[in-house]
Coordinates of C-alpha atoms (C1' of nucleotides) in Angstrom, one line a residue:
Chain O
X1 CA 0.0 0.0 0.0
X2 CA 3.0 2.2 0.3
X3 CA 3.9 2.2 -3.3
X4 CA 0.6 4.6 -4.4
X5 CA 1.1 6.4 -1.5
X6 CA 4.3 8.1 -2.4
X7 CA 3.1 8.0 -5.7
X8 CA 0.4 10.1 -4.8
X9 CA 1.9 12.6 -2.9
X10 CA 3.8 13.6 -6.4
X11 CA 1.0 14.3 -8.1
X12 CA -1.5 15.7 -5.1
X13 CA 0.7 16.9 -2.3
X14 CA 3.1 19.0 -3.6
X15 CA 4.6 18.8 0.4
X16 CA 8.3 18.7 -0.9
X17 CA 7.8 22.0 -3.1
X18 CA 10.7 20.3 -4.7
X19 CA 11.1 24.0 -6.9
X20 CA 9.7 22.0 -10.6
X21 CA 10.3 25.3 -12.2
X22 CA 7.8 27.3 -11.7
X23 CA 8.0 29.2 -14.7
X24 CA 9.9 32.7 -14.9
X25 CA 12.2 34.5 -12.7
X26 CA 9.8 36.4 -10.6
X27 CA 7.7 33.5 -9.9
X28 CA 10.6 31.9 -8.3
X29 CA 11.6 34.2 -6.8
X30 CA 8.4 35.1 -5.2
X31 CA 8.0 31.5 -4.5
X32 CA 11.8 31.7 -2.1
X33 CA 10.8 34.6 -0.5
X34 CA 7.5 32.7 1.1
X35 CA 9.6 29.7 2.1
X36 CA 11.7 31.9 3.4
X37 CA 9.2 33.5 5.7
X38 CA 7.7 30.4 6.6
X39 CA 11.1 29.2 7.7
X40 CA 12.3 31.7 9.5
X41 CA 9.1 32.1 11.0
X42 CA 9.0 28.4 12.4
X43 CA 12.4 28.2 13.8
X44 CA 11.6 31.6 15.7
X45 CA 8.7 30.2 16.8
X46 CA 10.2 27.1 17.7
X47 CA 13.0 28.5 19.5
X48 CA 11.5 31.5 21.9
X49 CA 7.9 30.5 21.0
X50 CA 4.7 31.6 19.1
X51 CA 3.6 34.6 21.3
X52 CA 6.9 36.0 22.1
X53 CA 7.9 35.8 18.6
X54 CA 7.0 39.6 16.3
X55 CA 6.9 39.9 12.8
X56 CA 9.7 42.4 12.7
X57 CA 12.1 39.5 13.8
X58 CA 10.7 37.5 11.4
X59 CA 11.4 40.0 8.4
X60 CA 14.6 41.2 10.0
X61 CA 15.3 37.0 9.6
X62 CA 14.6 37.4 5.8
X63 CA 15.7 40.5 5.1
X64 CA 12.3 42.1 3.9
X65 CA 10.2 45.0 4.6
X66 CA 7.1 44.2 7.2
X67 CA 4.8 45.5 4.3
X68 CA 5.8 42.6 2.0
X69 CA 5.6 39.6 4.8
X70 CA 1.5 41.1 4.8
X71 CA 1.6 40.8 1.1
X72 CA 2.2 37.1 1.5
X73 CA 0.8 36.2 4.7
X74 CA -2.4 37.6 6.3
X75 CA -0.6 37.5 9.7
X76 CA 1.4 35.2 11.9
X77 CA -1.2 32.8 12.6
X78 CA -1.1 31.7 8.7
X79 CA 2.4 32.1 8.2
X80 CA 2.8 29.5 11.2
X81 CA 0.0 27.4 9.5
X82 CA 1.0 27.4 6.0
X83 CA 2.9 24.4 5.8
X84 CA 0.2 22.3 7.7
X85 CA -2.7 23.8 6.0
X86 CA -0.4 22.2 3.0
X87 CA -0.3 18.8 3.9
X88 CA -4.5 19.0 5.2
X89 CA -5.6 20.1 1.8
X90 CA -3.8 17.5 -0.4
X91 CA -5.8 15.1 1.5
X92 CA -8.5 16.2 -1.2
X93 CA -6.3 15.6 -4.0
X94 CA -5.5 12.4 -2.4
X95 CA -9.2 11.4 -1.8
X96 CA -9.9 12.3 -5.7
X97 CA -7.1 9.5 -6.5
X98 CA -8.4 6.7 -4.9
X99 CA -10.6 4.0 -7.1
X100 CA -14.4 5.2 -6.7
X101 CA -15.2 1.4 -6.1
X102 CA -14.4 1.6 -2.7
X103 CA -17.0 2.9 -0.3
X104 CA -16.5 6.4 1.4
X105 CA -14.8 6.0 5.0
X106 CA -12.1 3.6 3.3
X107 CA -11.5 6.0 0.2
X108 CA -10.9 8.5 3.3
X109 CA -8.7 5.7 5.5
X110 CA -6.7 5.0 2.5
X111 CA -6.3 8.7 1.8
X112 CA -5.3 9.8 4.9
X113 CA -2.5 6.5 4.9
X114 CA -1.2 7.5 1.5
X115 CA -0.7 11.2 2.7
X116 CA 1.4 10.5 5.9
X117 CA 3.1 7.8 4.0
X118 CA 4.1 10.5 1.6
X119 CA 5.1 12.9 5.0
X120 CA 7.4 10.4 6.1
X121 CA 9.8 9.8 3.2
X122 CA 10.0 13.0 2.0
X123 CA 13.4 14.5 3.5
X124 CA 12.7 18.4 3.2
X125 CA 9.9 20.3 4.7
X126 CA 6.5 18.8 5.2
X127 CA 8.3 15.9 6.6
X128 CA 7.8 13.9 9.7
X129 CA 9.6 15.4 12.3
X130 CA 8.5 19.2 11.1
X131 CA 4.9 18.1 10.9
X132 CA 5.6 17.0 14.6
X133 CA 6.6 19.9 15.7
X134 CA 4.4 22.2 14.0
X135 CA 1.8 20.2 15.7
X136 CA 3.1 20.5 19.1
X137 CA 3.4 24.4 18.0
X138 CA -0.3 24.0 17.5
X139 CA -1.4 21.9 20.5
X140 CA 0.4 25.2 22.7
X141 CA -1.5 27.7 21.7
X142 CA -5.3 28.2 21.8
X143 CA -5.2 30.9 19.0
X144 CA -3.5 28.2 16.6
X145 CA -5.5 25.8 17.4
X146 CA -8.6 28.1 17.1
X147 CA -7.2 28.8 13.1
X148 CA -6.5 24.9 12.2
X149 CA -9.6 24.0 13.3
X150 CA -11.5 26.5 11.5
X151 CA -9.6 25.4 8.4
X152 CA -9.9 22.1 8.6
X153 CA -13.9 22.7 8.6
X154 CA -13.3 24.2 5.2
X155 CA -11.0 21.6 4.0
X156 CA -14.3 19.2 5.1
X157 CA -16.3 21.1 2.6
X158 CA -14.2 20.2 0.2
X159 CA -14.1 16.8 0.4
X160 CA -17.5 16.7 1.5
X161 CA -18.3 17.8 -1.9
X162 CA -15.6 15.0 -3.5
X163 CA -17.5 12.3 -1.5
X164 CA -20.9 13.6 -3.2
X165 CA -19.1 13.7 -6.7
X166 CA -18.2 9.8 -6.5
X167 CA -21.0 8.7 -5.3
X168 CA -22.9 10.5 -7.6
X169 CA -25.7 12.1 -5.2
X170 CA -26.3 15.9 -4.4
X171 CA -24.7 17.3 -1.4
X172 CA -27.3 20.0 -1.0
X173 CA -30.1 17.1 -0.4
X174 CA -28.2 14.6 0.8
X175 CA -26.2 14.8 4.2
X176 CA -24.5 11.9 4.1
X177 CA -21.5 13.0 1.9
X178 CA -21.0 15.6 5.2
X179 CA -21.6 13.5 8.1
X180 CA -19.1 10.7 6.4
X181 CA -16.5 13.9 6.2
X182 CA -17.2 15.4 9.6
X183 CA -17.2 12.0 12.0
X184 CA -14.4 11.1 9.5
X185 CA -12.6 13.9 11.0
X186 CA -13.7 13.2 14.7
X187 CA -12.1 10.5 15.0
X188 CA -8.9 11.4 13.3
X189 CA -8.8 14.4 15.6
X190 CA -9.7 12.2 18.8
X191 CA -6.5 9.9 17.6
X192 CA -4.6 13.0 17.4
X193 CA -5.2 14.2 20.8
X194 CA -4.1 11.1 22.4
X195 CA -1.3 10.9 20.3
X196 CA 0.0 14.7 21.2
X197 CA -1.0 13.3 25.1
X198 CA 1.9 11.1 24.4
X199 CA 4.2 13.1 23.4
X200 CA 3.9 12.8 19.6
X201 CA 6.9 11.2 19.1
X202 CA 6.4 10.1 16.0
X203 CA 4.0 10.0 12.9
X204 CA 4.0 6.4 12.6
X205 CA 2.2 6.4 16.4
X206 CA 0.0 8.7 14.7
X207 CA -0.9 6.2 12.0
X208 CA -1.0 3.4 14.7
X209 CA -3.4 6.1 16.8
X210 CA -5.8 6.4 13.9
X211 CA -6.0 2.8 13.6
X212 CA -7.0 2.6 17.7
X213 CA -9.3 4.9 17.2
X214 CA -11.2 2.7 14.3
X215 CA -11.2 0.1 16.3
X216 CA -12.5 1.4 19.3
X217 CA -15.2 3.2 17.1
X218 CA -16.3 -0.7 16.4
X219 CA -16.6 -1.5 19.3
X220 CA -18.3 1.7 20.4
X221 CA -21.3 0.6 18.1
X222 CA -21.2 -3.4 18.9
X223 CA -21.5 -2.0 22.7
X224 CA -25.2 -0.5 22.5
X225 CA -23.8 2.9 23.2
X226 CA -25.7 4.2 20.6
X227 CA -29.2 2.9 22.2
X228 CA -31.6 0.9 20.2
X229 CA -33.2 2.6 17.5
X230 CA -31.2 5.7 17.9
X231 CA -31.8 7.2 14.4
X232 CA -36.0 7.7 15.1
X233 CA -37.5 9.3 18.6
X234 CA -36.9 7.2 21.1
X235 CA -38.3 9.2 24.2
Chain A
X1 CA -39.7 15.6 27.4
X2 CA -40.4 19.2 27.7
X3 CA -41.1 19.2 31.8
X4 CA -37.9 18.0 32.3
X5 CA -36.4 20.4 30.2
X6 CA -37.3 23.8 31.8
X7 CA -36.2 22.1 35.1
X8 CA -32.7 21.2 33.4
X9 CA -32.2 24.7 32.9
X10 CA -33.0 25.9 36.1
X11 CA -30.4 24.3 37.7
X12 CA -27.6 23.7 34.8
X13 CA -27.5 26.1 32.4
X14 CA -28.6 29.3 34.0
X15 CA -29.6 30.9 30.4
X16 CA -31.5 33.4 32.6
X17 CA -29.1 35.2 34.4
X18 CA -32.2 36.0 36.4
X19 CA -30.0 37.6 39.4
X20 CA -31.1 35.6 42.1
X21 CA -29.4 37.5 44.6
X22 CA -25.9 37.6 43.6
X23 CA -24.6 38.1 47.4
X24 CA -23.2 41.5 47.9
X25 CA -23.8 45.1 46.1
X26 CA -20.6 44.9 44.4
X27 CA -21.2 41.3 42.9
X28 CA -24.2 42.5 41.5
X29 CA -22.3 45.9 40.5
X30 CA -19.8 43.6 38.6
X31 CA -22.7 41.6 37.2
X32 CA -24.0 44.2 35.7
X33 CA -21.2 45.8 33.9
X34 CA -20.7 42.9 32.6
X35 CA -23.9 41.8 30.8
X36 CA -24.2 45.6 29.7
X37 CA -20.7 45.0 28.2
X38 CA -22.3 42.2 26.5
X39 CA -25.3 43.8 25.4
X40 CA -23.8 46.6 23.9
X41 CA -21.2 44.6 22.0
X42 CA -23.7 42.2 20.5
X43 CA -26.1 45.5 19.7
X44 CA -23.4 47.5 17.8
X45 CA -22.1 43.8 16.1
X46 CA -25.8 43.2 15.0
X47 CA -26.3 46.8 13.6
X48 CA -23.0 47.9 11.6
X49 CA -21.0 44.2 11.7
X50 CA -18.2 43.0 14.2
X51 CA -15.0 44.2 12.0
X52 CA -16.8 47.6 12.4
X53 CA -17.0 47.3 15.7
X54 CA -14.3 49.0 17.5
X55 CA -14.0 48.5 21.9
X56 CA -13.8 52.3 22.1
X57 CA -17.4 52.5 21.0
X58 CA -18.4 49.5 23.1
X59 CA -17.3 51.1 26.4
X60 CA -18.6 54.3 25.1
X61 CA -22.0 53.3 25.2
X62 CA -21.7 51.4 28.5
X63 CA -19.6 54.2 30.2
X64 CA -16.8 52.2 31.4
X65 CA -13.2 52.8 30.7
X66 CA -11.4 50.8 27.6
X67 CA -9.1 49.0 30.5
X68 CA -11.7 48.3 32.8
X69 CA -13.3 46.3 29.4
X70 CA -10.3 44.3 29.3
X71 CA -11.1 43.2 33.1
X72 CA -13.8 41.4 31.8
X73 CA -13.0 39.8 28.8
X74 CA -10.0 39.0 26.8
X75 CA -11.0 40.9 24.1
X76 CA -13.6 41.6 21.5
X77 CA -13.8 37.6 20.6
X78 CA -15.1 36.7 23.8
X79 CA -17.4 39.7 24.7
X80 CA -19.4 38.6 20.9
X81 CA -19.6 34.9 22.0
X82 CA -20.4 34.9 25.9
X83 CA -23.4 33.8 25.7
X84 CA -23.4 31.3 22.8
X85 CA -20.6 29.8 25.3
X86 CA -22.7 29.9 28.2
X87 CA -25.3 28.0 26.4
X88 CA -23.0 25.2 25.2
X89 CA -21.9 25.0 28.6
X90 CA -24.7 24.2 29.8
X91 CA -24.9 21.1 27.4
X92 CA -22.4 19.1 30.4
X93 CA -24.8 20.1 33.1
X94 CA -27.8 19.2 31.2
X95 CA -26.1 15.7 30.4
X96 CA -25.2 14.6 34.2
X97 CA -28.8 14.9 34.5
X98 CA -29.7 12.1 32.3
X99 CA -30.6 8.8 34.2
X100 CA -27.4 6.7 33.9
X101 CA -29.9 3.9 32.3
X102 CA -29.5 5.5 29.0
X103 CA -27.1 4.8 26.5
X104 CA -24.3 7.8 26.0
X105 CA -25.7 9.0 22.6
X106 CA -29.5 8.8 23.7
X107 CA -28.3 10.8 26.5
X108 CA -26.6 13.5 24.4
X109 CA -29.5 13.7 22.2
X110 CA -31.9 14.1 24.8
X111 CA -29.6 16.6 26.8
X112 CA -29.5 18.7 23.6
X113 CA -33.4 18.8 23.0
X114 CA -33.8 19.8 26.6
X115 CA -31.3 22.7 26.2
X116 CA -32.8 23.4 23.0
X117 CA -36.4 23.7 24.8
X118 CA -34.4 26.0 28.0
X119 CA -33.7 28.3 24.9
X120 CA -37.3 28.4 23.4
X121 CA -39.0 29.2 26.6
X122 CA -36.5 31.6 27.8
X123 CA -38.2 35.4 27.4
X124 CA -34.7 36.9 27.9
X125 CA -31.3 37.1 26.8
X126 CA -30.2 33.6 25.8
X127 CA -33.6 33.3 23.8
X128 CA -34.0 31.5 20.5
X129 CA -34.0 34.9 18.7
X130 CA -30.6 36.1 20.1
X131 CA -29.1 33.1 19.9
X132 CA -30.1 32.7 15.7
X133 CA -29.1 36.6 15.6
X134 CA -25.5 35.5 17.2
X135 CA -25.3 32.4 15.2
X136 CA -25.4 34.4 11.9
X137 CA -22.6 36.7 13.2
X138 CA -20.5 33.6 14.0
X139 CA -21.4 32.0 10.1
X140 CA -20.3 35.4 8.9
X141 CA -16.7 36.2 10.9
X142 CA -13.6 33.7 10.2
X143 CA -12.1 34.7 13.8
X144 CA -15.5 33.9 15.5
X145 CA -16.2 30.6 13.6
X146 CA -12.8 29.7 15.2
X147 CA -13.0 30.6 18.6
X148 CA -16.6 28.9 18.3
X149 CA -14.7 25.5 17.2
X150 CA -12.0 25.7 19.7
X151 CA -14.7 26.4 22.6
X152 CA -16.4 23.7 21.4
X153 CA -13.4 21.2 21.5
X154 CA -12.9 22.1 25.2
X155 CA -16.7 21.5 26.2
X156 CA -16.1 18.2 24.2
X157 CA -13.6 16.9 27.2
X158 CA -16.2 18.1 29.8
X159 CA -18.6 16.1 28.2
X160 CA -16.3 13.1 27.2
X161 CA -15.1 12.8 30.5
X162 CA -18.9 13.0 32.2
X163 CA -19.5 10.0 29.8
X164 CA -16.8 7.8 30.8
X165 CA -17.9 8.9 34.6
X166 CA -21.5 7.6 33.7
X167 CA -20.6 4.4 32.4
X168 CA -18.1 3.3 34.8
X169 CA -14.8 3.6 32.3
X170 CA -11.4 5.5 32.0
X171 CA -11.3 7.9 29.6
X172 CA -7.4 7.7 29.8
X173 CA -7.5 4.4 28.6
X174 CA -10.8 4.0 27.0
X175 CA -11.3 6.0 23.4
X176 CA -15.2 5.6 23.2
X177 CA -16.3 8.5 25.2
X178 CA -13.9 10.7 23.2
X179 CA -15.2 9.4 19.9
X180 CA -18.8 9.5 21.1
X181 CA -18.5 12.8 22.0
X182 CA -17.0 13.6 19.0
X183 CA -19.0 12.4 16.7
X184 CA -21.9 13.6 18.3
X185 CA -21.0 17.2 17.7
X186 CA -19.9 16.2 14.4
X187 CA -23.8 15.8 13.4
X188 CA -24.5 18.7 15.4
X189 CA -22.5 20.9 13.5
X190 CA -23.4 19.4 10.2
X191 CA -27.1 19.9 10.9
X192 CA -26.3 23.6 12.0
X193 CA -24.5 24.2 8.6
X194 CA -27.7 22.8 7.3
X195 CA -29.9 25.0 9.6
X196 CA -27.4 27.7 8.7
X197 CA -27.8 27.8 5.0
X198 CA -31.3 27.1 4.8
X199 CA -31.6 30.8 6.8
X200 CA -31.2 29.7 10.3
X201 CA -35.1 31.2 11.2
X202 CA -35.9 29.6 14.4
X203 CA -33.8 27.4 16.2
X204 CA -37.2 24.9 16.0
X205 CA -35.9 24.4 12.7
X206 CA -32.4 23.8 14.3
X207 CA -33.6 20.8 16.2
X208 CA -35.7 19.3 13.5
X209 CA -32.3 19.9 10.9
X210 CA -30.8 17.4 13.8
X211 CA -33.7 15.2 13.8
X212 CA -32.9 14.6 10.1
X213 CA -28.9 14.4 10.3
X214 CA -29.7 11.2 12.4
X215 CA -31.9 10.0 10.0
X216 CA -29.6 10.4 7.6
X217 CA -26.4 9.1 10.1
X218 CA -28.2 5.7 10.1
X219 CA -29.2 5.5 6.2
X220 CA -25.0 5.9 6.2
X221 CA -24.4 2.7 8.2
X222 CA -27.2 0.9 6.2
X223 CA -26.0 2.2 2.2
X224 CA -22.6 0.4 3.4
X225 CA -20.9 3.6 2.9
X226 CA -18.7 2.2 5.5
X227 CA -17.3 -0.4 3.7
X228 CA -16.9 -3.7 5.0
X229 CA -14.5 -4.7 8.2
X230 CA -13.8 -1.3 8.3
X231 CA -12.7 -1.7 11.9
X232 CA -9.6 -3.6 10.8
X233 CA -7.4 -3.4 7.8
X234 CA -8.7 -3.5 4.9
X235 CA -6.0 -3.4 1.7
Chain I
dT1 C1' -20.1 56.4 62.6
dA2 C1' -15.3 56.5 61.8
dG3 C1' -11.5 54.5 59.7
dG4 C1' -8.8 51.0 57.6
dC5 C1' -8.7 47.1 54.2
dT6 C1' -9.5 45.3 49.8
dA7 C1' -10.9 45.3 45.2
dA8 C1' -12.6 47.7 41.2
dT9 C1' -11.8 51.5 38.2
dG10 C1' -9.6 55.1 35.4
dG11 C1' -5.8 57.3 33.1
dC12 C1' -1.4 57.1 30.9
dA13 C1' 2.1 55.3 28.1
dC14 C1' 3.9 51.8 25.4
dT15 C1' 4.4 47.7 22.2
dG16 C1' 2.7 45.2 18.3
dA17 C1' -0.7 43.9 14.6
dG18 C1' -2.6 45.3 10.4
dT19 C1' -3.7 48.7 6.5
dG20 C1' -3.7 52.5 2.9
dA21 C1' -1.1 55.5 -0.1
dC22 C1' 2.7 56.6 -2.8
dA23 C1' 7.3 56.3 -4.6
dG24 C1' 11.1 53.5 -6.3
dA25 C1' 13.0 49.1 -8.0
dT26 C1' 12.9 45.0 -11.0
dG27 C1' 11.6 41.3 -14.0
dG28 C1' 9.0 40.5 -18.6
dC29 C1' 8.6 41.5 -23.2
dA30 C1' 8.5 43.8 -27.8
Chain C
dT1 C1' 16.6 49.7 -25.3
dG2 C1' 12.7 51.1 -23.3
dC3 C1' 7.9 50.6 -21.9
dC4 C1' 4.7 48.1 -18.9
dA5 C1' 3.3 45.4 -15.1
dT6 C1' 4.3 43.9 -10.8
dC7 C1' 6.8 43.5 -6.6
dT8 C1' 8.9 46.0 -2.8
dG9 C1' 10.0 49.7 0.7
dT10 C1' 8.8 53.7 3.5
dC11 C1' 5.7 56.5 6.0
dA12 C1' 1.8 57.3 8.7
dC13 C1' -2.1 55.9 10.8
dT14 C1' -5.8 53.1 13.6
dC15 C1' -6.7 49.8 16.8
dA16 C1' -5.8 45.8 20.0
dG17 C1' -3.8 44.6 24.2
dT18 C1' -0.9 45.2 28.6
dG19 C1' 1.7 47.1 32.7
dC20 C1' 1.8 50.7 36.1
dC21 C1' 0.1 53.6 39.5
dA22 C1' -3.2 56.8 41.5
dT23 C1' -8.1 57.1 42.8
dT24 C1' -12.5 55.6 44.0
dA25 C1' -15.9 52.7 46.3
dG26 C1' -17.8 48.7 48.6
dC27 C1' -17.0 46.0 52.9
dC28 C1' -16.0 45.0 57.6
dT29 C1' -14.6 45.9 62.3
dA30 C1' -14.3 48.6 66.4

DNA sequence: TAGGCTAATGGCACTGAGTGACAGATGGCA
DNA sequence: TGCCATCTGTCACTCAGTGCCATTAGCCTA
C-alpha cells in the first residue's frame, strides 16, 4: 500500500515543493521569499515561541520589509500554518485519486495513509519530524488551534463535496457526503489528541493512533452505546 | 420531554441570568457591567458588523473605561460569544442529569433537546431569537467561527469525560467517550450548517435539521458507505 | 459612625498587529 | 533599449492589548 502512497503525494501533495520550475524569474523568486518567511518564521517560533515571537524579527530573519511579509501572509497565525494547512488540503487531491469502487470512509482511511506515508519519506519540509513539531506548536497555543480548526472545517467542505461527486448524489439534499467527512474527521482528531498526550513522538504512532481509534469506534457501536433505535425518537 | 427540560435549565444552564441574589452590592455591581458590556457589544455587532465594531465605542456606550473592558473579557472575541458559550456550557450540566440507564448517545441527544427547549421558553437574553441573531454573526466572521470550534473542543472533554464517569470507564485508557463525544458534535454541527444555510429562522428548525442528520447518520451505516470490516485493515 | 482594608476602576504610556497610499526598483517583453 | 506590469519599501495611521500607578468605592470591624 506504500507504493501509491508516495506515488500520490507527487502528483497531489506538492509537500516537498521540490522547486519543478515554476515558470519565470519572478515566480521563483516570489516563490523563495514565502519559504523563506515560513522558515524563519517556524524556527523563531520554535526557539523562543509563538507569542513571544514579532513579525519584525521574522522580516529582520529574511531581510524584507514588514509590508511585504502582509503581502504574503495575512498575519502570523497563517504564516505559522501554512505548511500544515499544505499537507491538510492534499488530502483532497489524495481522496480524488483513490478508485471510486471503494465505499467512502475507506477511500478517506486509504487517503489519509497514503498522505502521511508521503510525509514520512519526504526528506525536506512537510516531513515527519516538522509536521511533529508544528503540531506541538499548535497543541500550545489556543489561537493556533482556534485557526487549524477553523480550516480544517473548510477543508471538510471540500471533500465533502468529493464524497458527493463519487457517489454521484447531491450534497445539497443529501447529508450523508457531510456527516461521512465530519465524524471522518472526529475520530482522526480524537486519535490525534491522544497521540500529542503522548508526546507525539512520531507520525507512525500517529498512523497506529488512527487505527486505535477505528477500532474502538467498532466497538463503540457493537457496545449498544448508541441505544436501540437511535436514528428515530426514542423518548 | 419538555417538563424536564425547563427544570434542566433551572439548575444547569442558567440561560436566565435571572439575578437571584448575587450576594453583595458589588457582585451584583460587577454583574452588571458585565452583561451591559455584552449587550452593547452584541447590539453595535448586530447593527453595523463585528470588524466595524471598535472596543472604544463599546465602552462608550456602557460608560466604562477601555481597560476596565479588558477586566472582563479578553477581548472583543469573547465579549461577541459569551453567551453562545454559556449556552453550550450548559450542554455538560444538562447531560449529568440524564438517568445513567441511557445509552451515551440517547443521553446526548436528549440533553441537547432539553437545552434546545431552556432556549425556546426563555423570554430573555439567551432566547432562540438572540441566539439565531449571534449564530449568523459567527457563520459570517472567520475569527469567530474559530474561537466557536475551539470552545467547542474544550466542552467536548467536559462532556467526554462526564460519559466515561456515567458508564463506569477511563477515559485515559478508553477511546469511546472521546469518539462518542466527538461524533456527536460532528452531526450537530453538520445539521447547523444545514440549519445555517437554509436561513437559520428559528432554532425549532435547528432541532428538526438534527432530527434529520440522524436519520440520515443511520441511512449511512445501512447504504454500506462504510465499507466492509472497516474496523480492521482492509488493503 | 469612623477608619482601615481590599478590590474595582480610570488614566497614561507603550508595544505590536494590520492597512492604505505613494514612490522606487525590478523582471518580462516587444 | 525602453515601456509596462508587478513587486517592494517607506511612512503614517488606527486599533488591540498590557503594565503601572493613583483614585474611588464597597466591605468589615471597632
Amino acid at each position: 500500500m506504500d507504493h501509491g502512497a508516495s506515488r500520490t503525494s507527487g502528483t497531489t501533495a506538492g509537500t516537498g515543493g521540490l522547486a519543478t520550475a515554476p515558470a519565470g524569474l519572478r515566480e521563483r523568486k516570489k516563490e523563495r521569499t514565502r519559504e523563506a518567511l515560513i522558515d524563519a518564521a517556524l524556527e523563531l517560533f520554535w526557539r523562543k515561541g509563538y507569542d513571544a515571537t514579532t513579525i519584525d524579527e521574522i522580516v529582520a530573519a529574511v531581510d524584507v520589509s514588514r509590508r511585504t511579509f502582509f503581502r504574503y501572509f495575512a498575519g502570523k497565525e497563517e504564516v505559522a500554518l501554512a505548511r500544515s494547512n499544505e499537507v491538510e488540503r492534499s488530502l483532497v487531491g489524495a481522496l480524488a485519486e483513490r478508485p471510486s469502487a471503494e465505499p467512502p470512509v475507506v477511500a478517506l482511511r486509504q487517503a489519509t495513509r497514503a498522505i502521511m506515508a508521503a510525509l514520512e519519506g519526504d526528506p525536506k519540509r512537510g516531513s515527519s519530524e516538522a509536521y511533529v513539531r508544528t503540531r506541538r506548536l499548535i497543541e500550545a497555543n489556543p489561537t493556533l488551534m482556534a485557526a487549524t480548526l477553523r480550516h480544517a472545517m473548510e477543508t471538510e467542505r471540500l471533500m465533502a463535496a468529493e464524497i458527493a461527486r463519487r457517489q454521484g448524489v447531491d450534497p445539497h439534499t443529501d447529508l450523508r457526503p457531510a456527516l461521512t467527512v465530519s465524524c471522518f474527521n472526529a475520530v482522526v482528531r480524537v486519535a490525534m489528541d491522544e497521540w500529542t498526550e503522548r508526546g507525539a513522538m512520531h507520525t507512525s504512532e500517529l498512523a497506529a493512533a488512527i487505527d486505535e481509534a477505528w477500532r474502538a469506534m467498532a466497538g463503540l457501536i457493537e457496545s449498544g452505546w448508541l441505544g436501540s433505535g437511535w436514528a428515530s425518537d426514542e423518548d
